[in-house]
């Protein structure tokens, strides 16, 4: 594989963009001063893979619903009703997800590692940072597979058009509230980036930490809904809060959200059915429906015999609770974390492309109605949320 060196972005420029996590405890230089060089055909192949896999995920999601396999995927029972409702109502549009791929460089086959469909990270890096790297280095700014920002604007406009009944106020402008947990600048500024994109798409927007958002189930005399701490009602709620957390840890909130969604009071972005795609258990469903498909890795509920495999939890996130096992089931490497209560899946190990410094590369491809952005992470071991981000350049 080929990389090229670039001049690093000074920290003050990152901070002007709101990108304060350019250094992390595990990675002092979180943004690499190199770019992965890909060909146009390699980029197109990543996009084709994402398109095909998204269609397969839709079929797998329908299979889960038709056969009532929610519990198999560790999906909380109190979210099943709203998942079914939003799945069957085409107005509930899946805004954003990120496919993680092994391979795709130098003729190596592309293999699906997982789909981060509910609260994907790396939005800021792909949408803004790698574009800034090209601009800072006086390279052609369009020399990337990267329309993530523009495509999200188009998708927000599409969501608005799907819900014309919300255009009932005199100004005919829908109101959207954007929230995350008060847990750090990465989540907050990523959420605020979505807010800015929605504002540019024609929404009246607001930001509120999820801890202080007001949820009202309503009664026969008032419709209820979602409000900020000033009492303003919002038609749409974008939340960088995992659905499985809401279902398992906030059951009363899950009940309220179900009620206001079923009554068309407020729309949630991403929709609840994104939890079907987020559960890594669906990769076992994919393998059952499409056995031997060239984009898939064999996946099982049991360790794969006599082959290296990766053990994951259905709802582990950010590279946590990943265990690499050898052909005899012995642990090669692991990243423990607090997701032990979820069920394990076992996925055939896929070789990641390696550079001369033994760093492994994993491609991330964003999907919002269509594939719209590529970025890479690299590390000498298991890829995780603080693994180094590497932009790309099309040669």
PDB file of C-alpha atoms in Angstrom, residues 180-316:
ATOM      1  CA  UNK A 180     -25.763  14.254  23.312  1.00  0.00           C
ATOM      2  CA  UNK A 181     -24.806  13.257  26.813  1.00  0.00           C
ATOM      3  CA  UNK A 182     -22.671  15.775  28.688  1.00  0.00           C
ATOM      4  CA  UNK A 183     -19.639  13.521  28.340  1.00  0.00           C
ATOM      5  CA  UNK A 184     -16.986  15.487  26.491  1.00  0.00           C
ATOM      6  CA  UNK A 185     -16.216  17.756  23.560  1.00  0.00           C
ATOM      7  CA  UNK A 186     -16.035  15.033  20.917  1.00  0.00           C
ATOM      8  CA  UNK A 187     -19.688  14.067  21.299  1.00  0.00           C
ATOM      9  CA  UNK A 188     -20.817  17.661  21.790  1.00  0.00           C
ATOM     10  CA  UNK A 189     -19.024  19.155  18.817  1.00  0.00           C
ATOM     11  CA  UNK A 190     -19.955  16.251  16.571  1.00  0.00           C
ATOM     12  CA  UNK A 191     -23.585  16.853  17.548  1.00  0.00           C
ATOM     13  CA  UNK A 192     -23.190  20.579  16.937  1.00  0.00           C
ATOM     14  CA  UNK A 193     -21.758  19.792  13.499  1.00  0.00           C
ATOM     15  CA  UNK A 194     -24.961  17.909  12.673  1.00  0.00           C
ATOM     16  CA  UNK A 195     -26.907  20.890  13.992  1.00  0.00           C
ATOM     17  CA  UNK A 196     -25.029  23.251  11.679  1.00  0.00           C
ATOM     18  CA  UNK A 197     -25.682  21.016   8.682  1.00  0.00           C
ATOM     19  CA  UNK A 198     -29.393  20.854   9.510  1.00  0.00           C
ATOM     20  CA  UNK A 199     -29.505  24.646   9.901  1.00  0.00           C
ATOM     21  CA  UNK A 200     -27.989  25.006   6.442  1.00  0.00           C
ATOM     22  CA  UNK A 201     -30.680  22.595   5.204  1.00  0.00           C
ATOM     23  CA  UNK A 202     -33.493  24.858   6.338  1.00  0.00           C
ATOM     24  CA  UNK A 203     -34.311  23.893   9.932  1.00  0.00           C
ATOM     25  CA  UNK A 204     -34.655  26.043  13.008  1.00  0.00           C
ATOM     26  CA  UNK A 205     -32.241  24.259  15.340  1.00  0.00           C
ATOM     27  CA  UNK A 206     -31.279  24.090  18.982  1.00  0.00           C
ATOM     28  CA  UNK A 207     -28.796  22.219  21.165  1.00  0.00           C
ATOM     29  CA  UNK A 208     -29.493  20.715  24.576  1.00  0.00           C
ATOM     30  CA  UNK A 209     -27.662  18.096  26.594  1.00  0.00           C
ATOM     31  CA  UNK A 210     -29.771  14.948  26.723  1.00  0.00           C
ATOM     32  CA  UNK A 211     -29.800  15.122  30.528  1.00  0.00           C
ATOM     33  CA  UNK A 212     -31.852  18.344  30.446  1.00  0.00           C
ATOM     34  CA  UNK A 213     -34.177  17.639  27.490  1.00  0.00           C
ATOM     35  CA  UNK A 214     -37.843  17.517  28.567  1.00  0.00           C
ATOM     36  CA  UNK A 215     -39.927  14.558  27.407  1.00  0.00           C
ATOM     37  CA  UNK A 216     -43.714  14.767  27.731  1.00  0.00           C
ATOM     38  CA  UNK A 217     -45.939  11.819  26.891  1.00  0.00           C
ATOM     39  CA  UNK A 218     -48.914  14.155  26.683  1.00  0.00           C
ATOM     40  CA  UNK A 219     -52.568  13.534  27.504  1.00  0.00           C
ATOM     41  CA  UNK A 220     -55.958  13.992  25.766  1.00  0.00           C
ATOM     42  CA  UNK A 221     -55.660  17.768  26.211  1.00  0.00           C
ATOM     43  CA  UNK A 222     -52.085  18.248  24.944  1.00  0.00           C
ATOM     44  CA  UNK A 223     -49.949  16.467  22.417  1.00  0.00           C
ATOM     45  CA  UNK A 224     -46.734  16.340  24.471  1.00  0.00           C
ATOM     46  CA  UNK A 225     -43.432  15.760  22.706  1.00  0.00           C
ATOM     47  CA  UNK A 226     -39.822  16.845  23.129  1.00  0.00           C
ATOM     48  CA  UNK A 227     -38.861  20.252  24.558  1.00  0.00           C
ATOM     49  CA  UNK A 228     -35.688  22.053  25.481  1.00  0.00           C
ATOM     50  CA  UNK A 229     -35.182  23.492  28.961  1.00  0.00           C
ATOM     51  CA  UNK A 230     -36.811  26.763  27.834  1.00  0.00           C
ATOM     52  CA  UNK A 231     -40.024  24.940  26.974  1.00  0.00           C
ATOM     53  CA  UNK A 232     -39.662  25.143  23.179  1.00  0.00           C
ATOM     54  CA  UNK A 233     -41.235  22.221  21.309  1.00  0.00           C
ATOM     55  CA  UNK A 234     -39.247  20.432  18.579  1.00  0.00           C
ATOM     56  CA  UNK A 235     -40.513  18.415  15.614  1.00  0.00           C
ATOM     57  CA  UNK A 236     -37.289  16.422  15.247  1.00  0.00           C
ATOM     58  CA  UNK A 237     -34.795  15.100  17.786  1.00  0.00           C
ATOM     59  CA  UNK A 238     -31.270  14.047  16.838  1.00  0.00           C
ATOM     60  CA  UNK A 239     -29.627  12.203  19.702  1.00  0.00           C
ATOM     61  CA  UNK A 240     -26.081  10.949  19.946  1.00  0.00           C
ATOM     62  CA  UNK A 241     -27.298   8.522  22.597  1.00  0.00           C
ATOM     63  CA  UNK A 242     -27.385   4.766  21.831  1.00  0.00           C
ATOM     64  CA  UNK A 243     -30.849   3.230  21.584  1.00  0.00           C
ATOM     65  CA  UNK A 244     -29.846   0.145  23.553  1.00  0.00           C
ATOM     66  CA  UNK A 245     -28.858   2.448  26.430  1.00  0.00           C
ATOM     67  CA  UNK A 246     -32.291   4.085  26.320  1.00  0.00           C
ATOM     68  CA  UNK A 247     -34.067   0.724  26.181  1.00  0.00           C
ATOM     69  CA  UNK A 248     -32.073  -0.914  28.968  1.00  0.00           C
ATOM     70  CA  UNK A 249     -31.237   1.983  31.284  1.00  0.00           C
ATOM     71  CA  UNK A 250     -34.096   4.433  30.687  1.00  0.00           C
ATOM     72  CA  UNK A 251     -37.256   2.322  30.238  1.00  0.00           C
ATOM     73  CA  UNK A 252     -39.579   5.210  31.106  1.00  0.00           C
ATOM     74  CA  UNK A 253     -37.969   7.313  28.376  1.00  0.00           C
ATOM     75  CA  UNK A 254     -38.310   4.412  25.929  1.00  0.00           C
ATOM     76  CA  UNK A 255     -42.044   4.332  26.677  1.00  0.00           C
ATOM     77  CA  UNK A 256     -42.435   8.090  26.153  1.00  0.00           C
ATOM     78  CA  UNK A 257     -40.463   8.071  22.903  1.00  0.00           C
ATOM     79  CA  UNK A 258     -42.537   5.186  21.591  1.00  0.00           C
ATOM     80  CA  UNK A 259     -45.733   7.056  22.353  1.00  0.00           C
ATOM     81  CA  UNK A 260     -44.752  10.370  20.755  1.00  0.00           C
ATOM     82  CA  UNK A 261     -43.358   8.649  17.659  1.00  0.00           C
ATOM     83  CA  UNK A 262     -46.470   6.525  17.159  1.00  0.00           C
ATOM     84  CA  UNK A 263     -48.610   9.661  17.469  1.00  0.00           C
ATOM     85  CA  UNK A 264     -46.430  11.552  14.943  1.00  0.00           C
ATOM     86  CA  UNK A 265     -45.608  14.232  17.492  1.00  0.00           C
ATOM     87  CA  UNK A 266     -41.815  14.056  17.118  1.00  0.00           C
ATOM     88  CA  UNK A 267     -39.479  12.233  14.727  1.00  0.00           C
ATOM     89  CA  UNK A 268     -36.215  10.724  15.945  1.00  0.00           C
ATOM     90  CA  UNK A 269     -33.039  10.850  13.859  1.00  0.00           C
ATOM     91  CA  UNK A 270     -31.665   8.179  13.356  1.00  0.00           C
ATOM     92  CA  UNK A 271     -34.908   6.160  13.533  1.00  0.00           C
ATOM     93  CA  UNK A 272     -35.307   3.405  16.143  1.00  0.00           C
ATOM     94  CA  UNK A 273     -34.970   0.674  13.506  1.00  0.00           C
ATOM     95  CA  UNK A 274     -31.300   1.616  13.134  1.00  0.00           C
ATOM     96  CA  UNK A 275     -30.849  -0.582  16.218  1.00  0.00           C
ATOM     97  CA  UNK A 276     -31.516  -3.608  13.971  1.00  0.00           C
ATOM     98  CA  UNK A 277     -28.444  -2.689  11.939  1.00  0.00           C
ATOM     99  CA  UNK A 278     -26.367  -1.643  14.953  1.00  0.00           C
ATOM    100  CA  UNK A 279     -26.577  -5.030  16.673  1.00  0.00           C
ATOM    101  CA  UNK A 280     -23.618  -7.114  15.577  1.00  0.00           C
ATOM    102  CA  UNK A 281     -25.920 -10.111  15.848  1.00  0.00           C
ATOM    103  CA  UNK A 282     -27.335  -9.141  12.471  1.00  0.00           C
ATOM    104  CA  UNK A 283     -24.048 -10.208  10.891  1.00  0.00           C
ATOM    105  CA  UNK A 284     -24.970 -13.775  11.810  1.00  0.00           C
ATOM    106  CA  UNK A 285     -28.352 -13.189  10.115  1.00  0.00           C
ATOM    107  CA  UNK A 286     -26.525 -11.863   7.046  1.00  0.00           C
ATOM    108  CA  UNK A 287     -24.345 -14.967   6.904  1.00  0.00           C
ATOM    109  CA  UNK A 288     -27.426 -17.196   7.192  1.00  0.00           C
ATOM    110  CA  UNK A 289     -29.199 -15.334   4.383  1.00  0.00           C
ATOM    111  CA  UNK A 290     -26.143 -14.892   2.139  1.00  0.00           C
ATOM    112  CA  UNK A 291     -23.755 -17.754   2.991  1.00  0.00           C
ATOM    113  CA  UNK A 292     -20.382 -17.418   1.316  1.00  0.00           C
ATOM    114  CA  UNK A 293     -21.069 -13.927  -0.016  1.00  0.00           C
ATOM    115  CA  UNK A 294     -17.738 -12.373  -1.064  1.00  0.00           C
ATOM    116  CA  UNK A 295     -18.266  -9.243   1.070  1.00  0.00           C
ATOM    117  CA  UNK A 296     -19.077 -11.192   4.235  1.00  0.00           C
ATOM    118  CA  UNK A 297     -17.018 -13.019   6.828  1.00  0.00           C
ATOM    119  CA  UNK A 298     -18.346 -16.233   8.295  1.00  0.00           C
ATOM    120  CA  UNK A 299     -20.147 -15.405  11.524  1.00  0.00           C
ATOM    121  CA  UNK A 300     -21.424 -17.730  14.230  1.00  0.00           C
ATOM    122  CA  UNK A 301     -22.849 -17.724  17.741  1.00  0.00           C
ATOM    123  CA  UNK A 302     -20.100 -20.224  18.625  1.00  0.00           C
ATOM    124  CA  UNK A 303     -16.303 -20.043  18.173  1.00  0.00           C
ATOM    125  CA  UNK A 304     -15.287 -20.905  14.621  1.00  0.00           C
ATOM    126  CA  UNK A 305     -13.301 -24.131  14.783  1.00  0.00           C
ATOM    127  CA  UNK A 306      -9.692 -24.368  13.619  1.00  0.00           C
ATOM    128  CA  UNK A 307      -9.579 -20.795  12.323  1.00  0.00           C
ATOM    129  CA  UNK A 308      -8.649 -17.453  13.774  1.00  0.00           C
ATOM    130  CA  UNK A 309     -11.735 -15.502  14.725  1.00  0.00           C
ATOM    131  CA  UNK A 310     -12.841 -12.315  16.443  1.00  0.00           C
ATOM    132  CA  UNK A 311     -15.240 -12.397  19.357  1.00  0.00           C
ATOM    133  CA  UNK A 312     -17.477  -9.332  19.725  1.00  0.00           C
ATOM    134  CA  UNK A 313     -20.481  -8.379  21.822  1.00  0.00           C
ATOM    135  CA  UNK A 314     -23.727  -7.528  20.061  1.00  0.00           C
ATOM    136  CA  UNK A 315     -23.638  -3.958  21.344  1.00  0.00           C
ATOM    137  CA  UNK A 316     -19.998  -3.306  22.113  1.00  0.00           C
TER     138      UNK A 316
END
